[in-house]
CSV table of C-alpha atoms in Angstrom, one decimal:
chain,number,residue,atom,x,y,z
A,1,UNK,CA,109.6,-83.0,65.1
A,2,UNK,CA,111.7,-81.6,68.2
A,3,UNK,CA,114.8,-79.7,67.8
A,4,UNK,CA,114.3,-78.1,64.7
A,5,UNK,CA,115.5,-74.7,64.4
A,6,UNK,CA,115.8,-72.5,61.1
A,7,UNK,CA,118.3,-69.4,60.6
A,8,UNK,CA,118.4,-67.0,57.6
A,9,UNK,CA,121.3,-64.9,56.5
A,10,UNK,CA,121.6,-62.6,53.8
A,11,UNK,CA,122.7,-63.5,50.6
A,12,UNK,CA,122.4,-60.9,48.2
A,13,UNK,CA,119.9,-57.9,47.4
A,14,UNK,CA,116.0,-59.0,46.8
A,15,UNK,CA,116.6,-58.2,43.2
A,16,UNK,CA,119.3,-60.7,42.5
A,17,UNK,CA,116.6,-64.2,43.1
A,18,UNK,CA,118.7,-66.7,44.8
A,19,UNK,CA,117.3,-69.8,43.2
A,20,UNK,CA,119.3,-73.3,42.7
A,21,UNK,CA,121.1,-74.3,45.5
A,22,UNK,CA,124.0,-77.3,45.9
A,23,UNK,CA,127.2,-78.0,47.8
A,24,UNK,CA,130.8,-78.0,46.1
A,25,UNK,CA,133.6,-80.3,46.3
A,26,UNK,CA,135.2,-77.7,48.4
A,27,UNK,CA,132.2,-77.5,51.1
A,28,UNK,CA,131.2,-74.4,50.3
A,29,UNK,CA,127.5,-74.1,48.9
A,30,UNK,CA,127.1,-72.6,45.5
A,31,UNK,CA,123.8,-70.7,44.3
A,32,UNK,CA,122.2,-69.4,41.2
A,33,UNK,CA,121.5,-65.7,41.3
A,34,UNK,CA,118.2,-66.6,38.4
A,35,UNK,CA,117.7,-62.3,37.9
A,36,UNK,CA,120.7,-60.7,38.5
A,37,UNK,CA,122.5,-63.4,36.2
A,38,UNK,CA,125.2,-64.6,38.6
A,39,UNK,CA,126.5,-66.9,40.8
A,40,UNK,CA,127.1,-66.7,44.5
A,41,UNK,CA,129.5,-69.1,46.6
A,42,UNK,CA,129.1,-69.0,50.7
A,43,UNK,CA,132.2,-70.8,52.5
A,44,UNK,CA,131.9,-73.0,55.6
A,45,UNK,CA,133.1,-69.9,57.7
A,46,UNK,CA,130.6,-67.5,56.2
A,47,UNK,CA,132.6,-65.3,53.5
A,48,UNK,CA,130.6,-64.8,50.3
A,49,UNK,CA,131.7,-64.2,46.7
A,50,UNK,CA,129.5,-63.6,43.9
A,51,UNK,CA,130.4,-63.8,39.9
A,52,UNK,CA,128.8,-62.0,37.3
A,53,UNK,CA,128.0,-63.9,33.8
A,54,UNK,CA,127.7,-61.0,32.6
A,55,UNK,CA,124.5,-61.5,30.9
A,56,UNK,CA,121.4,-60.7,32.4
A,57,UNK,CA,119.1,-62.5,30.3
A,58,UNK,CA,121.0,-65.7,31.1
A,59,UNK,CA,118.4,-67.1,33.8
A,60,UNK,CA,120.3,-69.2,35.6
A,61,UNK,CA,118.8,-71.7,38.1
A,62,UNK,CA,119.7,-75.1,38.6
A,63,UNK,CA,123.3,-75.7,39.7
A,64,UNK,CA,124.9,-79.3,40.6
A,65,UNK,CA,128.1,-80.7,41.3
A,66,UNK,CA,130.2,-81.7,37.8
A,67,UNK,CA,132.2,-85.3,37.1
A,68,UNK,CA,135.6,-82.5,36.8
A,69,UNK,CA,135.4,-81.1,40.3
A,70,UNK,CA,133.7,-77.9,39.1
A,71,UNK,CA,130.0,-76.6,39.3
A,72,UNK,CA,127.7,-76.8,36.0
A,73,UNK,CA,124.2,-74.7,36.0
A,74,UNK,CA,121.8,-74.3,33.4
A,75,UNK,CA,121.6,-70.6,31.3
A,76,UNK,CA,117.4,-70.8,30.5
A,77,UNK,CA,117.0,-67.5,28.6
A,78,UNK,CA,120.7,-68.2,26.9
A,79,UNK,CA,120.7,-72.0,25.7
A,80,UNK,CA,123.7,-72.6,27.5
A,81,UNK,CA,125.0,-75.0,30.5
A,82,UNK,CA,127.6,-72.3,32.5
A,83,UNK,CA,130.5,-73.8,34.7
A,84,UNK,CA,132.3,-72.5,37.1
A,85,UNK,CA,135.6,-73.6,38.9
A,86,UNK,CA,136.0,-73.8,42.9
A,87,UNK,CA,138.6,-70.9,42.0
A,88,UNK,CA,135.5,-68.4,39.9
A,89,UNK,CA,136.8,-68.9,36.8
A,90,UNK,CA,133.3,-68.9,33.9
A,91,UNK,CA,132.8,-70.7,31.0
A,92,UNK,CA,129.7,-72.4,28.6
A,93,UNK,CA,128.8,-74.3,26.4
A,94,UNK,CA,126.3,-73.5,23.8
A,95,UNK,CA,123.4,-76.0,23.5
A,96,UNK,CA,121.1,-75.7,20.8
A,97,UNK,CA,118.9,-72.7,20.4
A,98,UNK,CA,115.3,-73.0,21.9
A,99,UNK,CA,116.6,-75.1,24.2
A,100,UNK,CA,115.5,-73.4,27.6
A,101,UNK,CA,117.9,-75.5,30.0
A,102,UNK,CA,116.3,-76.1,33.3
A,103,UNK,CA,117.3,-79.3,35.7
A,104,UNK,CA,121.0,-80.6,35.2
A,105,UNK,CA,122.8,-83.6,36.8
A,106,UNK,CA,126.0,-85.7,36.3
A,107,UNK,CA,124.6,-88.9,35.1
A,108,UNK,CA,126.0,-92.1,36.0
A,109,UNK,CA,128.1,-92.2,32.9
A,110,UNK,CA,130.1,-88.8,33.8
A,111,UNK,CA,128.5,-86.9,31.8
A,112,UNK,CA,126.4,-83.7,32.2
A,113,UNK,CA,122.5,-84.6,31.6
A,114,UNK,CA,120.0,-81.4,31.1
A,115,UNK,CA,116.3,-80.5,30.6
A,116,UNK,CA,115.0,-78.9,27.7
A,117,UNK,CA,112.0,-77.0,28.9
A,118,UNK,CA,111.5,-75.0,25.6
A,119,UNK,CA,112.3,-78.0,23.1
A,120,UNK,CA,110.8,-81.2,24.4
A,121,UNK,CA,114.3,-83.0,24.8
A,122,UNK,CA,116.7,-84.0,27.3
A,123,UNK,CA,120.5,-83.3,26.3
A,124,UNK,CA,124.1,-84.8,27.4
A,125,UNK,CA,126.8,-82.9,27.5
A,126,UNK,CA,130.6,-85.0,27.4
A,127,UNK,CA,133.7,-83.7,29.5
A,128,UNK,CA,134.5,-82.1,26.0
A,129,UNK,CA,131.6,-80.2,25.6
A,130,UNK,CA,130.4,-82.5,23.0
A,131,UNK,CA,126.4,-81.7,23.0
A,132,UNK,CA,123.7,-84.7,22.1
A,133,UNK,CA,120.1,-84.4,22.3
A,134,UNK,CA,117.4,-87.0,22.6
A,135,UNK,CA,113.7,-86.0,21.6
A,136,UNK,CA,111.0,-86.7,24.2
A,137,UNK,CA,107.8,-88.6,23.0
A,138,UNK,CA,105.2,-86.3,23.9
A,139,UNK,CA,104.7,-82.5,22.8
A,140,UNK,CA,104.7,-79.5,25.1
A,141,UNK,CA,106.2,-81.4,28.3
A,142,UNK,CA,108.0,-78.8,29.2
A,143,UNK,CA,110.6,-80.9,31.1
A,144,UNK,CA,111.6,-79.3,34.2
A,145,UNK,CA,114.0,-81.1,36.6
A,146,UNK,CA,116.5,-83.8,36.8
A,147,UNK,CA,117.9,-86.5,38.7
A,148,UNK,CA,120.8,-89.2,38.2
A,149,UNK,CA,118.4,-92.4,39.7
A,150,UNK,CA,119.4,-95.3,41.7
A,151,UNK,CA,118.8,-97.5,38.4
A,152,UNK,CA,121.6,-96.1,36.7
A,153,UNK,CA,119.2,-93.8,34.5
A,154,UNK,CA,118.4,-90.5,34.5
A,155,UNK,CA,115.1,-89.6,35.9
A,156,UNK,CA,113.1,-86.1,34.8
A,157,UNK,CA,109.6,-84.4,35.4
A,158,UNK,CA,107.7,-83.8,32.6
A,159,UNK,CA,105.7,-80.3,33.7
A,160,UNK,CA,102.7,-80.3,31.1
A,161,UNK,CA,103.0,-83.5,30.4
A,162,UNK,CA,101.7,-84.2,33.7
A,163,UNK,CA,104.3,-87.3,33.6
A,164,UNK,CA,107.6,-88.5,35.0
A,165,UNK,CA,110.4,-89.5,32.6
A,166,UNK,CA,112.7,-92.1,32.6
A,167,UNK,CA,115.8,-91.7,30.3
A,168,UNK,CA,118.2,-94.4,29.6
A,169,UNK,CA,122.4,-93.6,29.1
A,170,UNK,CA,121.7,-93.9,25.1
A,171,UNK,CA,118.5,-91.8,25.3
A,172,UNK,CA,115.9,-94.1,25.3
A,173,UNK,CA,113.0,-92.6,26.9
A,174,UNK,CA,109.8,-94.5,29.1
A,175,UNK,CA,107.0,-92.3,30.1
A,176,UNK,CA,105.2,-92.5,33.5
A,177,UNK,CA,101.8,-90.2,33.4
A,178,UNK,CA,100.9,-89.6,37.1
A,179,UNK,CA,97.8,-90.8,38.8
A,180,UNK,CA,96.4,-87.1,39.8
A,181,UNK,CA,95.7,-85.0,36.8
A,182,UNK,CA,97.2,-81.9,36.2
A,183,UNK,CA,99.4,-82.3,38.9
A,184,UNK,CA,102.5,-80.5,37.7
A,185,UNK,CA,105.5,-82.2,38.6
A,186,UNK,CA,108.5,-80.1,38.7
A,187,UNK,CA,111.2,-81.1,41.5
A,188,UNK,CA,112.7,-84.7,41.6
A,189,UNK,CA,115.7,-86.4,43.5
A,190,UNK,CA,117.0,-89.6,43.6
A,191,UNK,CA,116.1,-91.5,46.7
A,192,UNK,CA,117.0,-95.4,48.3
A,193,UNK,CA,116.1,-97.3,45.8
A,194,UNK,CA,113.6,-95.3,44.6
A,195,UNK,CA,112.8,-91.7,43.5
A,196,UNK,CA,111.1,-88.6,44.9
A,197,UNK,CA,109.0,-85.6,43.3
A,198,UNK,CA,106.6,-83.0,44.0
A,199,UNK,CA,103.5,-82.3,42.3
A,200,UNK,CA,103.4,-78.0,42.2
A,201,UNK,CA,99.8,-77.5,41.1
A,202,UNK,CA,98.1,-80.8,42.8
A,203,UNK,CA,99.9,-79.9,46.2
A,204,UNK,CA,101.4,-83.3,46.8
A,205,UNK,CA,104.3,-85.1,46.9
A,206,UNK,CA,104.9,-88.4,44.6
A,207,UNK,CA,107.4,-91.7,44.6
A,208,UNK,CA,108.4,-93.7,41.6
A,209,UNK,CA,110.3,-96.9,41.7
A,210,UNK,CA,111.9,-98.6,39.0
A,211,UNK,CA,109.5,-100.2,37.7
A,212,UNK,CA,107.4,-97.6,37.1
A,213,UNK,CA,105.0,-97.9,40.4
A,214,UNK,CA,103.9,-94.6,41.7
A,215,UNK,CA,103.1,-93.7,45.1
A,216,UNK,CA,101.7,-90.0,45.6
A,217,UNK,CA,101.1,-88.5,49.6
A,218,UNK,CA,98.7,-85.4,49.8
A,219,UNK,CA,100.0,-82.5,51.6
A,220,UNK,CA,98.4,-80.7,55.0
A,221,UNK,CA,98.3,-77.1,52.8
A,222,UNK,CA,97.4,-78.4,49.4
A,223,UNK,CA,97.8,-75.0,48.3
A,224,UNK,CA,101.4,-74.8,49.0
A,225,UNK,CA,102.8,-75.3,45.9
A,226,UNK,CA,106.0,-77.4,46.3
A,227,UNK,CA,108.9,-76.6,44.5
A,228,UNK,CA,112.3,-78.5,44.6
A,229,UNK,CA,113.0,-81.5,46.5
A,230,UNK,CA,115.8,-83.9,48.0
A,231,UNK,CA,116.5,-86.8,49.2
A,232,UNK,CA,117.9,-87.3,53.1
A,233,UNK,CA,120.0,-90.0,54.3
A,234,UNK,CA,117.1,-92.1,56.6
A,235,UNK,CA,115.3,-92.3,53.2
A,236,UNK,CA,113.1,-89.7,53.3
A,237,UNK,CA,113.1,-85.7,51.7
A,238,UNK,CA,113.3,-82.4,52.5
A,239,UNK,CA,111.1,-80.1,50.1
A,240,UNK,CA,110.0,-76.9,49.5
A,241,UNK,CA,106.9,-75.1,50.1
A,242,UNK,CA,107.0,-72.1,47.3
A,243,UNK,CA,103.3,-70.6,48.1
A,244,UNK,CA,103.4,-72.2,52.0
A,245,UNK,CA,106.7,-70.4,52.9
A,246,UNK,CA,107.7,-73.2,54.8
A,247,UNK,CA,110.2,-76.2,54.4
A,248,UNK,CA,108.8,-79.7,54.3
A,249,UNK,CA,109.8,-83.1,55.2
A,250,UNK,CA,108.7,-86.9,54.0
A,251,UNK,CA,109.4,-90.0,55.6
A,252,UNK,CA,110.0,-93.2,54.0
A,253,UNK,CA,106.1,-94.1,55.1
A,254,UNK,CA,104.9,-90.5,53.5
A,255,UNK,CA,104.5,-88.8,56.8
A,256,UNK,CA,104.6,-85.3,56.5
A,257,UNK,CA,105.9,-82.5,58.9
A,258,UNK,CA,106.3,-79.1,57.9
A,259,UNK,CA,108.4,-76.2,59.4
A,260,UNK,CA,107.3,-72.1,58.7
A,261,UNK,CA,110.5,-69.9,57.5
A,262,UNK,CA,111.2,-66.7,59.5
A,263,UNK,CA,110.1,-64.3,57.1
A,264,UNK,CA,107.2,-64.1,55.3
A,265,UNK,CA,107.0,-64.4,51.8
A,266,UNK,CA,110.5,-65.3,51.6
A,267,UNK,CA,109.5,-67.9,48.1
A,268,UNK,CA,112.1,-70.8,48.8
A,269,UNK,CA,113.1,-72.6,46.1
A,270,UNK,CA,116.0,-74.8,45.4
A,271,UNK,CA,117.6,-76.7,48.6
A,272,UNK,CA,120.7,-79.1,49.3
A,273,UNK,CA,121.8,-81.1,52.5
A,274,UNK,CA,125.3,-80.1,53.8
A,275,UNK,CA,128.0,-82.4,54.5
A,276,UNK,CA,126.7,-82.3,58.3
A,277,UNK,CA,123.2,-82.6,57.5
A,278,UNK,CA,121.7,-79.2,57.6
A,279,UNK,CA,119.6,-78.4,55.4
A,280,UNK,CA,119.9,-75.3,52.9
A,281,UNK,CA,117.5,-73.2,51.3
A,282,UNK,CA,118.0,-70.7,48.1
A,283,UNK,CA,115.1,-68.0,49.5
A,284,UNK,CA,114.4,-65.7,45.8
A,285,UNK,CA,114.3,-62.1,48.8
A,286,UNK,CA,117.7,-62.7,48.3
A,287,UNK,CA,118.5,-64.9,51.9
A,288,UNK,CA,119.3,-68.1,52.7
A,289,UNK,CA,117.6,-69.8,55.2
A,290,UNK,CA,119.2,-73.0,57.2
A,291,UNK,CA,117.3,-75.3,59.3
A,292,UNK,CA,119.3,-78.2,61.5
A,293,UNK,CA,116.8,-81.0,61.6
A,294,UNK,CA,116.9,-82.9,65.5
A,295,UNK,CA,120.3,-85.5,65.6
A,296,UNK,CA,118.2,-88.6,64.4
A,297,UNK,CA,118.3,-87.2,61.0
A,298,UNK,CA,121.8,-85.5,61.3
A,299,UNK,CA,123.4,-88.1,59.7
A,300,UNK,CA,125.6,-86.9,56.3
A,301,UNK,CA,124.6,-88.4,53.2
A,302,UNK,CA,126.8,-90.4,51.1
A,303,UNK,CA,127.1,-87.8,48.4
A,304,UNK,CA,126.2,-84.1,48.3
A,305,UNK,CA,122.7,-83.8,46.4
A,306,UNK,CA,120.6,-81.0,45.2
């Protein structure tokens, strides 16, 4: 790929772990601070603000755009789903304890959908923070991520279960195990017509339709460890390379092209596309890195993703 060029600007201190990454209904992108226990917003000019939750167990990390024009993010060590206002002003809601809160998305029914990595459930969470759980039928999946799919269900990686879930609006629940064992799937975004994930611990990347069908594309470094993934608006995805320190993309026929970040070690995690189609990275040294793919893949996508 031509044209590609990647930036970094600081964020925060190395000790604060910039982690989940998204952009606002105000442009600006919004960013979970996982050890300091905070949340950072940097506008379109530059200026960044950070907010304490003023509780440093909380764990923060996934952060995504809410159905009431504010930003929800899970609270992993707290059981709780924080939200924060365009204007910085904090509140929760308590989900139940053991939970371990890890992906969140606004389903297609306006409400707030979460992972339960510690309690083998996904939740929902109403505008009213009305909390409902739905059990997952397998043990010790450790359900990671989520993603609102172009089905009208909610789509989630089950971790140890080696599987991908699919999760109705009333909480019925289908199970996909993937082809490669162990594999590890953790990231997952919703796609064109179908959805995308990454395998951590196989070193691939993975598709799922509908219907279940899974497709699964081997990396060049299978030992880079892929972390968080989304979709682009040609039909592809931009992920993360966690052990490879480098940001990845996938075409909609599985080609691969990867892209080395600046600084070494700099363990990216989360990333979003912006409303002009850079792409944004959540870099745990406490950066953020941005790289501006070449103008065929410029074009916005129809919604801000993360």
């Amino acid at each position: 790929m031509t044209h590609t060029v990647i930036r970094e600007i600081p964020l925060t201190d190395p000790g604060a772990g910039p982690y989940g990454i998204t952009v606002g209904p105000d442009g600006a992108l919004w960013v979970t601070l996982v050890h300091a226990g905070g949340i950072a917003r940097v506008a379109p000019d530059g200026d960044v603000r950070t907010w304490s939750l003023d509780a440093p167990e909380s764990r923060p990390l996934i952060i995504t755009p809410g159905p009431d024009g504010a930003l929800w993010f899970t609270r992993s060590g707290d059981d709780r789903l924080g939200r924060i206002t365009t204007e910085g002003d904090l509140s929760a809601v308590a989900l139940p304890s053991g939970t371990g809160p890890c992906g969140v998305v606004t389903g297609p029914d306006g409400a707030l959908w979460y992972a339960g990595m510690n309690s083998d459930s996904v939740g929902r969470v109403d505008a009213d923070g009305t909390v409902a759980t739905f059990p997952l039928p397998v043990t010790g999946a450790y359900a990671s991520m989520m993603a609102a799919g172009p089905d009208g269900a909610l789509w989630c990686t089950l971790n140890q279960a080696n599987a991908i879930a699919r999760v109705a609006t009333d909480g019925d629940v289908a199970v996909h195990p993937l082809p490669t064992e162990a594999a590890g799937p953790v990231g997952v975004a919703a796609g064109d017509g179908a959805v995308w994930f990454v395998e951590i611990a196989a070193g691939q990347l993975g598709r799922i339709d509908p219907e279940g069908r899974i497709e699964e594309y081997a990396l060049p470094d299978r030992s880079a460890r892929p972390h968080a993934i989304v979709a682009d608006p040609a039909g592809g995805a931009w992920y993360t390379e966690w052990g490879g320190n480098r940001i990845g993309h996938v075409d909609p026929d599985g080609r691969i092209e990867t892209y080395d970040l600046p600084t070494p070690a700099a363990e990216p995690h989360g990333l979003a596309v912006a409303p002009d189609g850079t792409v944004w990275t959540a870099l745990e040294i406490g950066r953020l890195a941005q790289l501006t793919p070449p103008p065929s893949r410029l074009a916005p996508p129809s919604r801000p993703v993360a």
